[in-house]
Short mmCIF file of C-alpha atoms and ligand atoms in Angstrom, two decimals:
data_model
loop_
_atom_site.label_atom_id
_atom_site.label_comp_id
_atom_site.label_asym_id
_atom_site.label_seq_id
_atom_site.Cartn_x
_atom_site.Cartn_y
_atom_site.Cartn_z
CA UNK A 1455 3.60 7.82 -16.65
CA UNK A 1456 5.09 4.63 -13.82
CA UNK A 1457 2.44 4.05 -12.23
CA UNK A 1458 2.75 0.82 -9.82
CA UNK A 1459 0.43 -0.77 -6.50
CA UNK A 1460 2.75 -1.89 -3.74
CA UNK A 1461 0.21 -5.05 -2.02
CA UNK A 1462 1.20 -7.04 0.45
CA UNK A 1463 0.13 -7.50 4.25
CA UNK A 1464 1.31 -5.28 6.89
CA UNK A 1465 4.45 -6.40 7.69
CA UNK A 1466 5.53 -7.55 4.05
CA UNK A 1467 7.73 -4.26 3.78
CA UNK A 1468 5.87 -1.70 1.53
CA UNK A 1469 6.37 1.23 3.73
CA UNK A 1470 10.26 0.17 3.69
CA UNK A 1471 10.15 -0.82 -0.52
CA UNK A 1472 8.06 2.05 -1.40
CA UNK A 1473 11.06 4.52 -0.35
CA UNK A 1474 13.62 2.85 -1.97
CA UNK A 1475 11.04 3.21 -5.82
CA UNK A 1476 10.16 6.35 -5.03
CA UNK A 1477 14.25 7.32 -5.26
CA UNK A 1478 15.39 5.94 -7.77
CA UNK A 1479 12.48 6.18 -10.21
CA UNK A 1480 11.96 9.87 -8.95
CA UNK A 1481 8.03 7.85 -8.70
CA UNK A 1482 5.52 10.65 -5.91
CA UNK A 1483 4.92 7.98 -2.34
CA UNK A 1484 0.61 7.56 -1.78
CA UNK A 1485 0.16 5.72 1.49
CA UNK A 1486 -3.44 6.15 2.63
CA UNK A 1487 -1.81 4.92 6.19
CA UNK A 1488 0.35 7.77 6.38
CA UNK A 1489 -2.36 9.82 5.77
CA UNK A 1490 -4.45 8.48 7.65
CA UNK A 1491 -1.71 8.67 10.38
CA UNK A 1492 -1.23 11.84 9.22
CA UNK A 1493 -4.92 13.43 10.04
CA UNK A 1494 -4.90 11.89 13.84
CA UNK A 1495 -2.07 13.32 14.86
CA UNK A 1496 -3.60 16.85 13.03
CA UNK A 1497 -6.74 15.63 15.27
CA UNK A 1498 -8.72 16.23 11.63
CA UNK A 1499 -12.98 14.87 11.64
CA UNK A 1500 -10.59 12.32 8.81
CA UNK A 1501 -8.47 11.54 11.69
CA UNK A 1502 -11.20 11.35 13.72
CA UNK A 1503 -13.23 8.70 12.55
CA UNK A 1504 -10.74 7.13 11.54
CA UNK A 1505 -8.43 6.08 13.91
CA UNK A 1506 -11.70 4.36 15.87
CA UNK A 1507 -11.12 1.83 12.60
CA UNK A 1508 -7.17 2.06 12.50
CA UNK A 1509 -6.63 1.09 16.66
CA UNK A 1510 -8.65 -1.93 16.48
CA UNK A 1511 -6.81 -2.47 12.94
CA UNK A 1512 -9.69 -2.64 10.66
CA UNK A 1513 -10.57 -0.64 7.54
CA UNK A 1514 -10.54 2.77 6.94
CA UNK A 1515 -14.98 1.98 5.28
CA UNK A 1516 -13.62 3.15 1.28
CA UNK A 1517 -15.19 6.41 0.64
CA UNK A 1518 -12.84 7.62 2.97
CA UNK A 1519 -10.02 5.92 1.18
CA UNK A 1520 -10.52 7.35 -2.10
CA UNK A 1521 -11.38 10.91 -1.41
CA UNK A 1522 -7.14 11.22 -0.02
CA UNK A 1523 -5.99 9.19 -2.63
CA UNK A 1524 -8.58 11.40 -5.68
CA UNK A 1525 -7.23 14.57 -3.52
CA UNK A 1526 -3.24 14.02 -4.32
CA UNK A 1527 -3.63 12.74 -7.79
CA UNK A 1528 -4.88 16.15 -9.05
CA UNK A 1529 -2.29 17.95 -5.96
CA UNK A 1530 0.77 16.13 -8.12
CA UNK A 1531 -0.13 14.76 -11.18
CA UNK A 1532 1.42 17.05 -12.90
CA UNK A 1533 4.68 17.27 -10.15
CA UNK A 1534 6.33 13.21 -11.28
CA UNK A 1535 7.17 10.78 -14.01
CA UNK A 1536 4.11 8.96 -12.40
CA UNK A 1537 3.11 7.32 -8.46
CA UNK A 1538 3.71 4.24 -5.60
CA UNK A 1539 0.64 3.17 -4.08
CA UNK A 1540 1.37 2.39 -0.99
CA UNK A 1541 -1.63 0.71 1.35
CA UNK A 1542 -3.93 1.50 -1.63
CA UNK A 1543 -6.80 -0.44 -3.40
CA UNK A 1544 -7.40 -2.20 -0.07
CA UNK A 1545 -10.86 -3.82 -2.05
CA UNK A 1546 -11.77 -4.42 -4.77
CA UNK A 1547 -14.38 -2.01 -4.84
CA UNK A 1548 -10.60 0.80 -3.95
CA UNK A 1549 -9.14 -0.70 -7.76
CA UNK A 1550 -11.99 -0.65 -10.11
CA UNK A 1551 -12.50 3.23 -8.49
CA UNK A 1552 -8.35 3.58 -8.88
CA UNK A 1553 -8.59 2.39 -12.46
CA UNK A 1554 -11.75 5.06 -13.18
CA UNK A 1555 -9.81 7.60 -11.10
CA UNK A 1556 -6.49 7.30 -13.07
CA UNK A 1557 -8.15 6.95 -16.58
CA UNK A 1558 -9.69 10.24 -16.23
CA UNK A 1559 -6.69 11.81 -15.69
CA UNK A 1560 -5.41 9.58 -19.30
CA UNK A 1561 -3.15 7.20 -17.34
CA UNK A 1562 -3.99 3.85 -15.36
CA UNK A 1563 -1.40 1.32 -12.87
CA UNK A 1564 1.13 0.02 -14.97
CA UNK A 1565 1.84 -2.74 -12.67
CA UNK A 1566 0.94 -4.68 -9.85
CA UNK A 1567 4.06 -6.26 -6.81
CA UNK A 1568 2.22 -8.87 -3.86
CA UNK A 1569 5.48 -9.10 -1.45
CA UNK A 1570 5.41 -12.70 0.01
CA UNK A 1571 6.30 -12.70 3.37
CA UNK A 1572 6.19 -16.10 5.61
CA UNK A 1573 3.39 -15.04 8.37
CA UNK A 1574 5.62 -15.73 11.25
CA UNK A 1575 8.71 -12.94 9.91
CA UNK A 1576 4.95 -11.00 9.05
CA UNK A 1577 4.34 -11.20 13.25
CA UNK A 1578 8.07 -11.08 14.48
CA UNK A 1579 8.62 -7.54 11.90
CA UNK A 1580 5.02 -5.51 13.50
CA UNK A 1581 6.14 -6.91 16.70
CA UNK A 1582 9.41 -5.64 17.05
CA UNK A 1583 8.68 -2.69 15.24
CA UNK A 1584 6.19 -2.44 18.16
CA UNK A 1585 8.48 -1.93 20.69
CA UNK A 1586 9.90 2.05 19.68
CA UNK A 1587 7.28 2.91 16.93
CA UNK A 1588 4.19 4.62 18.93
CA UNK A 1589 1.81 2.43 16.25
CA UNK A 1590 -1.62 1.38 18.56
CA UNK A 1591 -1.88 -1.23 15.58
CA UNK A 1592 1.21 -1.98 16.27
CA UNK A 1593 1.18 -2.88 20.20
CA UNK A 1594 0.43 -6.52 21.36
CA UNK A 1595 0.06 -10.14 19.42
CA UNK A 1596 -3.49 -10.22 19.01
CA UNK A 1597 -4.00 -6.33 16.31
CA UNK A 1598 -0.89 -8.03 14.45
CA UNK A 1599 -2.91 -11.37 14.24
CA UNK A 1600 -5.94 -9.54 13.48
CA UNK A 1601 -4.82 -7.49 10.45
CA UNK A 1602 -2.80 -10.55 9.53
CA UNK A 1603 -6.29 -11.70 9.45
CA UNK A 1604 -8.26 -8.21 8.16
CA UNK A 1605 -5.60 -8.61 5.01
CA UNK A 1606 -6.05 -12.54 4.30
CA UNK A 1607 -10.29 -12.24 4.18
CA UNK A 1608 -10.73 -9.31 2.76
CA UNK A 1609 -7.79 -7.00 0.83
CA UNK A 1610 -5.66 -10.60 -0.15
CA UNK A 1611 -7.75 -11.44 -3.47
CA UNK A 1612 -7.89 -7.75 -4.68
CA UNK A 1613 -4.56 -9.83 -6.56
CA UNK A 1614 -6.91 -11.91 -8.79
CA UNK A 1615 -8.76 -7.86 -10.38
CA UNK A 1616 -4.49 -7.25 -11.39
CA UNK A 1617 -4.39 -10.90 -12.59
CA UNK A 1618 -7.04 -10.20 -13.84
CA UNK A 1619 -5.87 -7.92 -16.37
CA UNK A 1620 -2.45 -9.20 -16.20
CA UNK A 1621 -0.76 -6.51 -14.45
CA UNK A 1622 0.25 -8.96 -10.95
CA UNK A 1623 3.71 -10.01 -9.70
CA UNK A 1624 4.33 -11.87 -7.22
CA UNK A 1625 7.99 -10.90 -5.60
CA UNK A 1626 9.56 -13.44 -2.58
CA UNK A 1627 9.23 -10.54 -0.15
CA UNK A 1628 12.02 -12.54 2.57
CA UNK A 1629 14.90 -11.75 3.31
CA UNK A 1630 17.35 -8.07 3.01
CA UNK A 1631 15.59 -4.78 1.86
CA UNK A 1632 18.40 -4.99 -0.12
CA UNK A 1633 17.28 -8.94 -1.58
CA UNK A 1634 13.87 -8.00 -3.07
CA UNK A 1635 14.75 -4.61 -3.62
CA UNK A 1636 16.70 -6.24 -5.77
CA UNK A 1637 14.07 -8.47 -7.38
CA UNK A 1638 11.94 -5.51 -7.35
CA UNK A 1639 13.71 -2.94 -9.71
CA UNK A 1640 14.05 -5.37 -12.20
CA UNK A 1641 10.46 -7.04 -12.45
CA UNK A 1642 9.54 -2.49 -12.65
CA UNK A 1643 11.95 -2.71 -15.44
CA UNK A 1644 10.73 -5.22 -17.46
CA UNK A 1645 7.41 -3.45 -16.99
CA UNK A 1646 8.57 0.05 -17.50
CA UNK A 1647 8.06 0.32 -21.59
CA UNK A 1648 4.33 -0.68 -20.95
CA UNK A 1649 4.42 2.82 -18.95
CA UNK A 1650 1.01 5.15 -20.64
P1 AP5 B 2834 -0.81 0.62 6.57
O1 AP5 B 2834 -0.55 2.10 7.77
O2 AP5 B 2834 -0.33 0.42 5.05
O3 AP5 B 2834 -0.22 -0.70 7.74
P2 AP5 B 2834 -0.07 -1.61 7.32
O4 AP5 B 2834 -0.16 -2.30 6.03
O5 AP5 B 2834 -0.03 -2.96 7.89
O6 AP5 B 2834 1.83 -1.78 6.61
P3 AP5 B 2834 2.84 -1.74 7.97
O7 AP5 B 2834 2.98 -0.58 7.91
O8 AP5 B 2834 2.27 -2.60 9.37
O9 AP5 B 2834 3.61 -2.62 6.87
P4 AP5 B 2834 4.67 -2.43 5.18
O10 AP5 B 2834 4.33 -3.33 4.55
O11 AP5 B 2834 4.57 -1.32 5.46
O12 AP5 B 2834 4.79 -3.07 6.45
P5 AP5 B 2834 6.90 -1.97 7.13
O13 AP5 B 2834 7.63 -1.23 5.38
O14 AP5 B 2834 6.18 -0.34 7.18
O15 AP5 B 2834 -2.01 0.82 7.77
C1 AP5 B 2834 -1.95 0.76 8.50
C2 AP5 B 2834 -4.09 1.24 9.05
O16 AP5 B 2834 -4.97 2.07 8.06
C3 AP5 B 2834 -5.37 -0.23 8.55
O17 AP5 B 2834 -4.89 -1.04 9.58
C4 AP5 B 2834 -6.38 0.31 7.89
O18 AP5 B 2834 -7.25 0.18 9.13
C5 AP5 B 2834 -6.11 1.36 7.82
N1 AP5 B 2834 -6.43 1.66 6.30
C6 AP5 B 2834 -4.55 2.26 5.55
N2 AP5 B 2834 -5.20 2.00 3.78
C7 AP5 B 2834 -6.54 1.46 3.84
C8 AP5 B 2834 -6.97 1.31 2.55
N3 AP5 B 2834 -6.51 1.33 1.39
N4 AP5 B 2834 -8.71 1.00 3.10
C9 AP5 B 2834 -9.10 0.92 3.80
N5 AP5 B 2834 -8.02 0.97 5.62
C10 AP5 B 2834 -6.87 1.51 5.21
O19 AP5 B 2834 7.82 -3.22 7.46
C11 AP5 B 2834 7.08 -4.02 8.90
C12 AP5 B 2834 8.38 -3.88 9.82
O20 AP5 B 2834 9.57 -4.38 8.69
C13 AP5 B 2834 9.08 -2.36 10.16
O21 AP5 B 2834 9.99 -2.20 11.56
C14 AP5 B 2834 10.62 -2.54 8.72
O22 AP5 B 2834 11.70 -2.43 9.35
C15 AP5 B 2834 10.90 -4.02 8.96
N6 AP5 B 2834 11.51 -4.39 7.51
C16 AP5 B 2834 10.60 -4.46 6.40
N7 AP5 B 2834 11.26 -4.92 5.91
C17 AP5 B 2834 12.90 -5.98 6.46
C18 AP5 B 2834 13.47 -7.29 5.50
N8 AP5 B 2834 13.73 -7.05 5.09
N9 AP5 B 2834 13.37 -7.35 7.02
C19 AP5 B 2834 13.71 -7.02 8.08
N10 AP5 B 2834 12.78 -5.99 8.51
C20 AP5 B 2834 12.21 -5.33 8.03
#
C-alpha cells in the first residue's frame, strides 16, 4: 500500500493537494478535520465534544482522533491501494499510534511530506477562505493566528518522528496549486518503490 502523511500548518494546502493526490494515485483520503466537521454537522456526541476545541483552534484530544482513524482503516483497507492522511498525526502520540495501527494491518507509512508555506501566505489564504467557508475557525485573525501557533508549538515537532525514520520530505508549498502538485508527484514517484 502507498500510505502518505500530508503534513503542514493550517492553510498550507493539505486538503487541496490531497484531492489531487488521491485522484492521480487512486488512494483514499482520510482527513480528521473533515471527519470531525461532519460529526459536528450531525450533532453526534463526538462532534459536540470536538466543537469546543475546534472553534478555538485547539487540538481535539488524541483518543478521539485516533479512534476515527482506526475505524476508517478497518472500513477501507480492503478497498484501496493506500491512504493519504491529512491533518493526522498532529502529536507524537498520534504518530506512534498510527504506526502501530498500520503494523497490525500489515502495512506502514511510505513517506511524510511537509508543505512549507510562509506565515503571511498562510494568514492570507485562511482569511480569504473565511469570507465564504463558514468554518468558525477561519473567522477572525486571532483564531487563525492561534491555529498557526498551536501548529508551531504542538504539532511541528512530529516532523522529527518521521525524520528519524528517513521518511520526511519537505515540499515548497509556495506557488500555484499545480506547481506544488508537481513537486509532490516527483517526491511520491521517487518513494513509491518503498510502498508495502
Ligand atoms: P483541519 O481540518 O485539519 O484543518 P487545518 O489543519 O487547520 O487545515 P486547513 O483546512 O485550514 O488547511 P489545509 O492545509 O488543509 O489547506 P487547504 O487546502 O484547505 O483541522 C481543523 C481542526 O480540527 C483543528 O484545528 C483541530 O481542532 C481539529 N483536528 C483535526 N485533526 C486533528 C488531530 N489529528 N488532532 C487533534 N485535533 C485535530 O487550503 C486553505 C485555503 O488556501 C483554501 O481556501 C485553498 O483554496 C487555498 N489554497 C490552497 N493552496 C493554495 C495555493 N497554492 N495558492 C493559493 N491558495 C491556495
